[in-house]
Amino acid sequence: MELGTKFPARLEPFLLMAKSVKGAAAAKLVQDATSAPGVFVFAELLDLPNILELEKSEQHRKFLSLLQLFAYRTYQDYLQHKDEIPPLNQAQIIKLKHLSIVSMATEKRACHTILPYSDLLKALDMPTVRELEDLIIDAIYLDILRGKLDQKEGQLEVEYTMGRDLEPGKLESVLAALQDWASATSSVLATLDSKIVQISSETTAAKKRQDEYELALQSNLKEVSEKNASTKGSVNSRRTLLESNMRMDVDAPAYELTESKGKNRKAPQENPKPLRKRNRF
């Protein structure tokens, strides 16, 4: 939820009462509204006729200044113009210091504003760092700002703040700042769009190169596979032929050797019978 969205609703009861009170009652209403917990915006109350009439009363004029102080000024403004403003009670002092932190962060006009403790101690007239940190923590819990305390560096890192009422005559400067911000944002967006188009084009080209590479690789692999298959078939044929020839070469000498031996060998002769001598009578 955006900061400060509940604050206008908390002003509603005072707006209703302000329509029917004047003079001292209107002054008392201003005192109550600036002291009330959770009430941090006052522009609508300032616009009501019964409140504006306080300017015409010497006795009650200070209460209109009091309301203007809480609407768009700071604690330093209070210190400098104490004579023009009724004395503040403790609740009002704490609330004004909370609103002063918002104003200090807003003046930086950065997404992450850094507020050194030294600047805050001086601007808020705080005696110790411990009391300053307690004040900041209360502001965070009240949904006045979002940030974190950096005790090591001695600073407050502000992420977001509520919006304060605009002082008369400041609307033009705010509009100018918003125009500058819009121009800067448009320039950044145009640069980002250009970068996105460039990256998209480079990605498409890279994908095309990758596809071509994959296609060439598959073609080469197929060609190599076909060559290997052809070479393997040829080798197998030659191997089969060679093995056949080898079998023939091995068998042939055995046959010839047998045949040759058969030719050259003489038939075995039978042992001649011994001649028997015959006796002559």
PDB file of C-alpha atoms in Angstrom:
ATOM      1  CA  MET A   1       0.000   0.000   0.000  1.00  0.00           C
ATOM      2  CA  GLU A   2       1.232   3.522  -0.826  1.00  0.00           C
ATOM      3  CA  LEU A   3       2.387   5.575   2.133  1.00  0.00           C
ATOM      4  CA  GLY A   4      -0.024   8.127   3.590  1.00  0.00           C
ATOM      5  CA  THR A   5      -3.210   6.787   1.989  1.00  0.00           C
ATOM      6  CA  LYS A   6      -4.995   6.618   5.356  1.00  0.00           C
ATOM      7  CA  PHE A   7      -4.069  10.120   6.483  1.00  0.00           C
ATOM      8  CA  PRO A   8      -6.807  12.078   4.612  1.00  0.00           C
ATOM      9  CA  ALA A   9      -9.504   9.885   6.199  1.00  0.00           C
ATOM     10  CA  ARG A  10      -8.220  10.755   9.666  1.00  0.00           C
ATOM     11  CA  LEU A  11      -8.704  14.444   8.915  1.00  0.00           C
ATOM     12  CA  GLU A  12     -12.376  13.968   8.020  1.00  0.00           C
ATOM     13  CA  PRO A  13     -13.824  14.505  11.547  1.00  0.00           C
ATOM     14  CA  PHE A  14     -12.019  17.846  11.832  1.00  0.00           C
ATOM     15  CA  LEU A  15     -13.271  18.911   8.406  1.00  0.00           C
ATOM     16  CA  LEU A  16     -16.852  18.236   9.432  1.00  0.00           C
ATOM     17  CA  MET A  17     -16.491  20.214  12.676  1.00  0.00           C
ATOM     18  CA  ALA A  18     -14.685  23.088  10.972  1.00  0.00           C
ATOM     19  CA  LYS A  19     -17.750  23.856   8.852  1.00  0.00           C
ATOM     20  CA  SER A  20     -19.717  24.886  11.930  1.00  0.00           C
ATOM     21  CA  VAL A  21     -17.139  26.586  14.200  1.00  0.00           C
ATOM     22  CA  LYS A  22     -15.604  30.049  14.174  1.00  0.00           C
ATOM     23  CA  GLY A  23     -13.256  32.212  16.193  1.00  0.00           C
ATOM     24  CA  ALA A  24     -11.977  30.587  19.367  1.00  0.00           C
ATOM     25  CA  ALA A  25     -13.670  27.286  18.508  1.00  0.00           C
ATOM     26  CA  ALA A  26     -11.936  27.224  15.131  1.00  0.00           C
ATOM     27  CA  ALA A  27      -8.606  28.019  16.823  1.00  0.00           C
ATOM     28  CA  LYS A  28      -9.182  25.153  19.267  1.00  0.00           C
ATOM     29  CA  LEU A  29      -9.974  22.858  16.338  1.00  0.00           C
ATOM     30  CA  VAL A  30      -6.620  23.712  14.726  1.00  0.00           C
ATOM     31  CA  GLN A  31      -4.846  22.965  18.000  1.00  0.00           C
ATOM     32  CA  ASP A  32      -6.590  19.595  18.263  1.00  0.00           C
ATOM     33  CA  ALA A  33      -5.984  18.638  14.620  1.00  0.00           C
ATOM     34  CA  THR A  34      -2.243  19.370  14.782  1.00  0.00           C
ATOM     35  CA  SER A  35      -1.966  17.331  17.998  1.00  0.00           C
ATOM     36  CA  ALA A  36      -4.109  14.375  16.908  1.00  0.00           C
ATOM     37  CA  PRO A  37      -2.323  11.051  16.246  1.00  0.00           C
ATOM     38  CA  GLY A  38      -2.250   9.964  12.607  1.00  0.00           C
ATOM     39  CA  VAL A  39      -3.217  13.354  11.136  1.00  0.00           C
ATOM     40  CA  PHE A  40      -0.373  14.504   8.864  1.00  0.00           C
ATOM     41  CA  VAL A  41      -2.110  16.369   5.990  1.00  0.00           C
ATOM     42  CA  PHE A  42      -3.959  19.649   6.448  1.00  0.00           C
ATOM     43  CA  ALA A  43      -4.548  21.225   3.012  1.00  0.00           C
ATOM     44  CA  GLU A  44      -8.299  20.599   3.021  1.00  0.00           C
ATOM     45  CA  LEU A  45      -8.642  22.139   6.451  1.00  0.00           C
ATOM     46  CA  LEU A  46      -6.685  25.190   5.317  1.00  0.00           C
ATOM     47  CA  ASP A  47      -9.098  25.726   2.426  1.00  0.00           C
ATOM     48  CA  LEU A  48     -12.205  26.016   4.613  1.00  0.00           C
ATOM     49  CA  PRO A  49     -13.628  29.576   4.998  1.00  0.00           C
ATOM     50  CA  ASN A  50     -14.059  29.366   8.763  1.00  0.00           C
ATOM     51  CA  ILE A  51     -10.368  28.518   9.148  1.00  0.00           C
ATOM     52  CA  LEU A  52      -9.199  31.189   6.731  1.00  0.00           C
ATOM     53  CA  GLU A  53     -11.156  33.772   8.747  1.00  0.00           C
ATOM     54  CA  LEU A  54      -8.679  33.302  11.597  1.00  0.00           C
ATOM     55  CA  GLU A  55      -6.336  35.554   9.613  1.00  0.00           C
ATOM     56  CA  LYS A  56      -8.650  38.474  10.320  1.00  0.00           C
ATOM     57  CA  SER A  57      -8.472  38.048  14.094  1.00  0.00           C
ATOM     58  CA  GLU A  58      -5.465  39.445  15.919  1.00  0.00           C
ATOM     59  CA  GLN A  59      -6.103  37.037  18.760  1.00  0.00           C
ATOM     60  CA  HIS A  60      -6.434  33.904  16.650  1.00  0.00           C
ATOM     61  CA  ARG A  61      -4.129  34.661  13.733  1.00  0.00           C
ATOM     62  CA  LYS A  62      -1.332  32.601  15.250  1.00  0.00           C
ATOM     63  CA  PHE A  63      -3.435  29.466  14.976  1.00  0.00           C
ATOM     64  CA  LEU A  64      -3.676  29.850  11.216  1.00  0.00           C
ATOM     65  CA  SER A  65       0.126  30.170  11.161  1.00  0.00           C
ATOM     66  CA  LEU A  66       0.253  27.040  13.304  1.00  0.00           C
ATOM     67  CA  LEU A  67      -1.823  25.127  10.764  1.00  0.00           C
ATOM     68  CA  GLN A  68       0.376  26.381   7.902  1.00  0.00           C
ATOM     69  CA  LEU A  69       3.474  25.284   9.834  1.00  0.00           C
ATOM     70  CA  PHE A  70       2.209  21.702  10.030  1.00  0.00           C
ATOM     71  CA  ALA A  71       0.957  21.715   6.459  1.00  0.00           C
ATOM     72  CA  TYR A  72       4.200  22.504   4.630  1.00  0.00           C
ATOM     73  CA  ARG A  73       6.927  23.893   6.891  1.00  0.00           C
ATOM     74  CA  THR A  74       9.566  22.354   9.180  1.00  0.00           C
ATOM     75  CA  TYR A  75      10.845  22.361  12.740  1.00  0.00           C
ATOM     76  CA  GLN A  76      13.537  24.880  11.796  1.00  0.00           C
ATOM     77  CA  ASP A  77      10.804  27.258  10.607  1.00  0.00           C
ATOM     78  CA  TYR A  78       9.171  26.899  14.008  1.00  0.00           C
ATOM     79  CA  LEU A  79      12.420  27.736  15.818  1.00  0.00           C
ATOM     80  CA  GLN A  80      12.878  30.814  13.642  1.00  0.00           C
ATOM     81  CA  HIS A  81       9.285  32.078  14.057  1.00  0.00           C
ATOM     82  CA  LYS A  82       8.328  31.062  17.586  1.00  0.00           C
ATOM     83  CA  ASP A  83       6.821  34.474  18.305  1.00  0.00           C
ATOM     84  CA  GLU A  84       4.334  34.084  15.461  1.00  0.00           C
ATOM     85  CA  ILE A  85       3.121  30.639  16.505  1.00  0.00           C
ATOM     86  CA  PRO A  86       1.445  29.343  19.687  1.00  0.00           C
ATOM     87  CA  PRO A  87       3.702  27.169  21.908  1.00  0.00           C
ATOM     88  CA  LEU A  88       3.809  23.538  20.840  1.00  0.00           C
ATOM     89  CA  ASN A  89       3.027  20.632  23.118  1.00  0.00           C
ATOM     90  CA  GLN A  90       5.118  17.458  23.079  1.00  0.00           C
ATOM     91  CA  ALA A  91       2.841  15.638  20.619  1.00  0.00           C
ATOM     92  CA  GLN A  92       3.029  18.565  18.199  1.00  0.00           C
ATOM     93  CA  ILE A  93       6.828  18.791  18.468  1.00  0.00           C
ATOM     94  CA  ILE A  94       7.251  15.082  17.648  1.00  0.00           C
ATOM     95  CA  LYS A  95       4.806  15.290  14.741  1.00  0.00           C
ATOM     96  CA  LEU A  96       6.525  18.356  13.302  1.00  0.00           C
ATOM     97  CA  LYS A  97       9.909  16.639  13.515  1.00  0.00           C
ATOM     98  CA  HIS A  98       8.483  13.628  11.667  1.00  0.00           C
ATOM     99  CA  LEU A  99       7.170  15.902   8.938  1.00  0.00           C
ATOM    100  CA  SER A 100      10.520  17.699   8.800  1.00  0.00           C
ATOM    101  CA  ILE A 101      12.295  14.416   8.006  1.00  0.00           C
ATOM    102  CA  VAL A 102       9.854  13.935   5.123  1.00  0.00           C
ATOM    103  CA  SER A 103      10.647  17.423   3.809  1.00  0.00           C
ATOM    104  CA  MET A 104      14.412  16.819   4.036  1.00  0.00           C
ATOM    105  CA  ALA A 105      14.084  13.558   2.104  1.00  0.00           C
ATOM    106  CA  THR A 106      11.820  15.144  -0.502  1.00  0.00           C
ATOM    107  CA  GLU A 107      14.291  17.959  -1.185  1.00  0.00           C
ATOM    108  CA  LYS A 108      16.888  15.404  -2.318  1.00  0.00           C
ATOM    109  CA  ARG A 109      14.548  14.139  -5.078  1.00  0.00           C
ATOM    110  CA  ALA A 110      16.229  10.733  -5.321  1.00  0.00           C
ATOM    111  CA  CYS A 111      14.891   7.205  -5.217  1.00  0.00           C
ATOM    112  CA  HIS A 112      17.132   6.339  -2.271  1.00  0.00           C
ATOM    113  CA  THR A 113      17.840   9.438  -0.233  1.00  0.00           C
ATOM    114  CA  ILE A 114      20.719   9.428   2.232  1.00  0.00           C
ATOM    115  CA  LEU A 115      20.247  11.662   5.272  1.00  0.00           C
ATOM    116  CA  PRO A 116      23.338  11.800   7.507  1.00  0.00           C
ATOM    117  CA  TYR A 117      22.703  11.702  11.227  1.00  0.00           C
ATOM    118  CA  SER A 118      24.693  14.916  11.604  1.00  0.00           C
ATOM    119  CA  ASP A 119      22.232  16.818   9.368  1.00  0.00           C
ATOM    120  CA  LEU A 120      19.213  15.342  11.128  1.00  0.00           C
ATOM    121  CA  LEU A 121      20.564  16.097  14.612  1.00  0.00           C
ATOM    122  CA  LYS A 122      21.070  19.704  13.647  1.00  0.00           C
ATOM    123  CA  ALA A 123      17.791  20.205  11.758  1.00  0.00           C
ATOM    124  CA  LEU A 124      15.658  18.521  14.413  1.00  0.00           C
ATOM    125  CA  ASP A 125      17.568  19.869  17.426  1.00  0.00           C
ATOM    126  CA  MET A 126      18.048  16.356  18.795  1.00  0.00           C
ATOM    127  CA  PRO A 127      20.486  15.957  21.706  1.00  0.00           C
ATOM    128  CA  THR A 128      21.601  12.355  21.068  1.00  0.00           C
ATOM    129  CA  VAL A 129      21.771   9.796  18.276  1.00  0.00           C
ATOM    130  CA  ARG A 130      19.699   7.367  20.367  1.00  0.00           C
ATOM    131  CA  GLU A 131      16.794   9.817  20.586  1.00  0.00           C
ATOM    132  CA  LEU A 132      17.111  10.534  16.858  1.00  0.00           C
ATOM    133  CA  GLU A 133      16.923   6.823  15.992  1.00  0.00           C
ATOM    134  CA  ASP A 134      13.883   6.379  18.245  1.00  0.00           C
ATOM    135  CA  LEU A 135      12.195   9.271  16.434  1.00  0.00           C
ATOM    136  CA  ILE A 136      12.954   7.722  13.023  1.00  0.00           C
ATOM    137  CA  ILE A 137      11.711   4.284  14.096  1.00  0.00           C
ATOM    138  CA  ASP A 138       8.440   5.851  15.270  1.00  0.00           C
ATOM    139  CA  ALA A 139       8.074   7.564  11.880  1.00  0.00           C
ATOM    140  CA  ILE A 140       8.535   4.240  10.099  1.00  0.00           C
ATOM    141  CA  TYR A 141       5.909   2.549  12.278  1.00  0.00           C
ATOM    142  CA  LEU A 142       3.500   5.435  11.636  1.00  0.00           C
ATOM    143  CA  ASP A 143       3.846   4.816   7.875  1.00  0.00           C
ATOM    144  CA  ILE A 144       5.341   8.267   7.333  1.00  0.00           C
ATOM    145  CA  LEU A 145       8.441   6.943   5.614  1.00  0.00           C
ATOM    146  CA  ARG A 146      10.176   3.727   4.670  1.00  0.00           C
ATOM    147  CA  GLY A 147      13.878   3.240   5.055  1.00  0.00           C
ATOM    148  CA  LYS A 148      16.580   1.757   7.238  1.00  0.00           C
ATOM    149  CA  LEU A 149      19.061   2.994   9.778  1.00  0.00           C
ATOM    150  CA  ASP A 150      22.718   2.571   8.947  1.00  0.00           C
ATOM    151  CA  GLN A 151      24.348   2.873  12.346  1.00  0.00           C
ATOM    152  CA  LYS A 152      27.793   1.998  10.998  1.00  0.00           C
ATOM    153  CA  GLU A 153      27.772   4.885   8.522  1.00  0.00           C
ATOM    154  CA  GLY A 154      25.645   7.111  10.750  1.00  0.00           C
ATOM    155  CA  GLN A 155      22.879   7.791   8.253  1.00  0.00           C
ATOM    156  CA  LEU A 156      19.257   7.179   7.335  1.00  0.00           C
ATOM    157  CA  GLU A 157      18.548   5.556   3.953  1.00  0.00           C
ATOM    158  CA  VAL A 158      15.080   6.703   2.865  1.00  0.00           C
ATOM    159  CA  GLU A 159      13.253   4.629   0.244  1.00  0.00           C
ATOM    160  CA  TYR A 160       9.780   6.237   0.253  1.00  0.00           C
ATOM    161  CA  THR A 161       7.989   8.999   2.100  1.00  0.00           C
ATOM    162  CA  MET A 162       4.434  10.238   2.369  1.00  0.00           C
ATOM    163  CA  GLY A 163       3.546  13.365   0.433  1.00  0.00           C
ATOM    164  CA  ARG A 164       3.206  16.671   2.223  1.00  0.00           C
ATOM    165  CA  ASP A 165       0.861  19.527   1.384  1.00  0.00           C
ATOM    166  CA  LEU A 166       2.125  22.031  -1.159  1.00  0.00           C
ATOM    167  CA  GLU A 167       2.869  25.566  -0.107  1.00  0.00           C
ATOM    168  CA  PRO A 168       1.132  28.220  -2.238  1.00  0.00           C
ATOM    169  CA  GLY A 169       3.291  29.106  -5.226  1.00  0.00           C
ATOM    170  CA  LYS A 170       5.151  25.798  -5.200  1.00  0.00           C
ATOM    171  CA  LEU A 171       2.862  23.990  -7.610  1.00  0.00           C
ATOM    172  CA  GLU A 172       4.668  25.400 -10.658  1.00  0.00           C
ATOM    173  CA  SER A 173       8.064  24.206  -9.438  1.00  0.00           C
ATOM    174  CA  VAL A 174       6.643  20.758  -8.729  1.00  0.00           C
ATOM    175  CA  LEU A 175       5.133  20.597 -12.212  1.00  0.00           C
ATOM    176  CA  ALA A 176       8.467  21.646 -13.700  1.00  0.00           C
ATOM    177  CA  ALA A 177      10.250  18.937 -11.720  1.00  0.00           C
ATOM    178  CA  LEU A 178       7.698  16.391 -12.886  1.00  0.00           C
ATOM    179  CA  GLN A 179       8.174  17.533 -16.486  1.00  0.00           C
ATOM    180  CA  ASP A 180      11.938  17.111 -16.165  1.00  0.00           C
ATOM    181  CA  TRP A 181      11.406  13.687 -14.668  1.00  0.00           C
ATOM    182  CA  ALA A 182       9.022  12.724 -17.493  1.00  0.00           C
ATOM    183  CA  SER A 183      11.545  13.878 -20.107  1.00  0.00           C
ATOM    184  CA  ALA A 184      14.351  11.951 -18.448  1.00  0.00           C
ATOM    185  CA  THR A 185      12.139   8.883 -18.184  1.00  0.00           C
ATOM    186  CA  SER A 186      11.157   9.114 -21.854  1.00  0.00           C
ATOM    187  CA  SER A 187      14.806   9.340 -22.834  1.00  0.00           C
ATOM    188  CA  VAL A 188      15.666   6.311 -20.727  1.00  0.00           C
ATOM    189  CA  LEU A 189      12.739   4.340 -22.164  1.00  0.00           C
ATOM    190  CA  ALA A 190      13.772   5.246 -25.717  1.00  0.00           C
ATOM    191  CA  THR A 191      17.303   4.059 -25.000  1.00  0.00           C
ATOM    192  CA  LEU A 192      15.973   0.833 -23.490  1.00  0.00           C
ATOM    193  CA  ASP A 193      13.721   0.234 -26.507  1.00  0.00           C
ATOM    194  CA  SER A 194      16.703   0.727 -28.817  1.00  0.00           C
ATOM    195  CA  LYS A 195      18.777  -1.702 -26.767  1.00  0.00           C
ATOM    196  CA  ILE A 196      15.954  -4.249 -26.768  1.00  0.00           C
ATOM    197  CA  VAL A 197      15.665  -4.055 -30.570  1.00  0.00           C
ATOM    198  CA  GLN A 198      19.437  -4.414 -30.923  1.00  0.00           C
ATOM    199  CA  ILE A 199      19.565  -7.400 -28.570  1.00  0.00           C
ATOM    200  CA  SER A 200      16.614  -9.007 -30.353  1.00  0.00           C
ATOM    201  CA  SER A 201      18.330  -8.552 -33.716  1.00  0.00           C
ATOM    202  CA  GLU A 202      21.597  -9.972 -32.406  1.00  0.00           C
ATOM    203  CA  THR A 203      19.754 -12.909 -30.862  1.00  0.00           C
ATOM    204  CA  THR A 204      17.992 -13.669 -34.146  1.00  0.00           C
ATOM    205  CA  ALA A 205      21.275 -13.487 -36.068  1.00  0.00           C
ATOM    206  CA  ALA A 206      23.012 -15.713 -33.521  1.00  0.00           C
ATOM    207  CA  LYS A 207      20.184 -18.260 -33.740  1.00  0.00           C
ATOM    208  CA  LYS A 208      20.414 -18.238 -37.529  1.00  0.00           C
ATOM    209  CA  ARG A 209      24.164 -18.843 -37.385  1.00  0.00           C
ATOM    210  CA  GLN A 210      23.635 -21.639 -34.874  1.00  0.00           C
ATOM    211  CA  ASP A 211      20.994 -23.272 -37.097  1.00  0.00           C
ATOM    212  CA  GLU A 212      23.314 -23.047 -40.113  1.00  0.00           C
ATOM    213  CA  TYR A 213      26.127 -24.538 -38.093  1.00  0.00           C
ATOM    214  CA  GLU A 214      23.936 -27.388 -36.873  1.00  0.00           C
ATOM    215  CA  LEU A 215      22.734 -28.050 -40.430  1.00  0.00           C
ATOM    216  CA  ALA A 216      26.303 -28.120 -41.788  1.00  0.00           C
ATOM    217  CA  LEU A 217      27.397 -30.335 -38.929  1.00  0.00           C
ATOM    218  CA  GLN A 218      24.602 -32.837 -39.535  1.00  0.00           C
ATOM    219  CA  SER A 219      25.386 -32.846 -43.261  1.00  0.00           C
ATOM    220  CA  ASN A 220      29.070 -33.497 -42.618  1.00  0.00           C
ATOM    221  CA  LEU A 221      28.265 -36.226 -40.105  1.00  0.00           C
ATOM    222  CA  LYS A 222      25.937 -37.883 -42.605  1.00  0.00           C
ATOM    223  CA  GLU A 223      28.548 -37.698 -45.348  1.00  0.00           C
ATOM    224  CA  VAL A 224      31.238 -39.147 -43.075  1.00  0.00           C
ATOM    225  CA  SER A 225      28.867 -41.889 -41.960  1.00  0.00           C
ATOM    226  CA  GLU A 226      28.064 -42.814 -45.545  1.00  0.00           C
ATOM    227  CA  LYS A 227      31.759 -42.890 -46.472  1.00  0.00           C
ATOM    228  CA  ASN A 228      32.514 -45.038 -43.466  1.00  0.00           C
ATOM    229  CA  ALA A 229      29.730 -47.426 -44.397  1.00  0.00           C
ATOM    230  CA  SER A 230      31.001 -47.631 -48.002  1.00  0.00           C
ATOM    231  CA  THR A 231      34.589 -48.115 -46.890  1.00  0.00           C
ATOM    232  CA  LYS A 232      33.539 -50.775 -44.406  1.00  0.00           C
ATOM    233  CA  GLY A 233      31.657 -52.659 -47.119  1.00  0.00           C
ATOM    234  CA  SER A 234      34.666 -52.522 -49.457  1.00  0.00           C
ATOM    235  CA  VAL A 235      36.993 -53.656 -46.705  1.00  0.00           C
ATOM    236  CA  ASN A 236      34.685 -56.532 -45.848  1.00  0.00           C
ATOM    237  CA  SER A 237      34.598 -57.601 -49.500  1.00  0.00           C
ATOM    238  CA  ARG A 238      38.368 -57.465 -49.790  1.00  0.00           C
ATOM    239  CA  ARG A 239      38.725 -59.292 -46.510  1.00  0.00           C
ATOM    240  CA  THR A 240      36.355 -62.031 -47.662  1.00  0.00           C
ATOM    241  CA  LEU A 241      38.264 -62.376 -50.939  1.00  0.00           C
ATOM    242  CA  LEU A 242      41.583 -62.408 -49.154  1.00  0.00           C
ATOM    243  CA  GLU A 243      40.442 -65.058 -46.694  1.00  0.00           C
ATOM    244  CA  SER A 244      39.157 -67.150 -49.581  1.00  0.00           C
ATOM    245  CA  ASN A 245      42.482 -66.871 -51.396  1.00  0.00           C
ATOM    246  CA  MET A 246      44.349 -67.665 -48.220  1.00  0.00           C
ATOM    247  CA  ARG A 247      42.328 -70.854 -47.771  1.00  0.00           C
ATOM    248  CA  MET A 248      43.074 -71.846 -51.330  1.00  0.00           C
ATOM    249  CA  ASP A 249      46.766 -71.118 -50.923  1.00  0.00           C
ATOM    250  CA  VAL A 250      46.947 -73.150 -47.771  1.00  0.00           C
ATOM    251  CA  ASP A 251      45.137 -76.162 -49.224  1.00  0.00           C
ATOM    252  CA  ALA A 252      46.985 -76.284 -52.570  1.00  0.00           C
ATOM    253  CA  PRO A 253      50.539 -77.136 -51.382  1.00  0.00           C
ATOM    254  CA  ALA A 254      49.317 -80.051 -49.308  1.00  0.00           C
ATOM    255  CA  TYR A 255      47.618 -81.533 -52.323  1.00  0.00           C
ATOM    256  CA  GLU A 256      50.634 -81.107 -54.589  1.00  0.00           C
ATOM    257  CA  LEU A 257      52.985 -82.464 -51.968  1.00  0.00           C
ATOM    258  CA  THR A 258      50.933 -85.614 -51.606  1.00  0.00           C
ATOM    259  CA  GLU A 259      50.618 -86.015 -55.327  1.00  0.00           C
ATOM    260  CA  SER A 260      54.328 -85.473 -55.848  1.00  0.00           C
ATOM    261  CA  LYS A 261      55.235 -87.950 -53.254  1.00  0.00           C
ATOM    262  CA  GLY A 262      52.893 -90.390 -54.878  1.00  0.00           C
ATOM    263  CA  LYS A 263      54.631 -89.973 -58.232  1.00  0.00           C
ATOM    264  CA  ASN A 264      58.208 -90.187 -57.104  1.00  0.00           C
ATOM    265  CA  ARG A 265      57.836 -93.007 -54.701  1.00  0.00           C
ATOM    266  CA  LYS A 266      58.523 -96.424 -56.049  1.00  0.00           C
ATOM    267  CA  ALA A 267      56.141 -99.114 -55.273  1.00  0.00           C
ATOM    268  CA  PRO A 268      57.360-101.095 -52.389  1.00  0.00           C
ATOM    269  CA  GLN A 269      59.085-104.281 -53.529  1.00  0.00           C
ATOM    270  CA  GLU A 270      58.406-107.506 -51.938  1.00  0.00           C
ATOM    271  CA  ASN A 271      61.335-109.178 -50.314  1.00  0.00           C
ATOM    272  CA  PRO A 272      62.580-111.764 -52.731  1.00  0.00           C
ATOM    273  CA  LYS A 273      62.192-115.215 -51.630  1.00  0.00           C
ATOM    274  CA  PRO A 274      65.504-116.860 -50.826  1.00  0.00           C
ATOM    275  CA  LEU A 275      66.685-119.226 -53.451  1.00  0.00           C
ATOM    276  CA  ARG A 276      66.731-122.714 -52.304  1.00  0.00           C
ATOM    277  CA  LYS A 277      69.623-124.750 -53.413  1.00  0.00           C
ATOM    278  CA  ARG A 278      68.721-128.025 -54.821  1.00  0.00           C
ATOM    279  CA  ASN A 279      70.801-131.125 -54.014  1.00  0.00           C
ATOM    280  CA  ARG A 280      72.125-132.952 -56.788  1.00  0.00           C
ATOM    281  CA  PHE A 281      72.048-136.626 -56.536  1.00  0.00           C
TER     282      PHE A 281
END
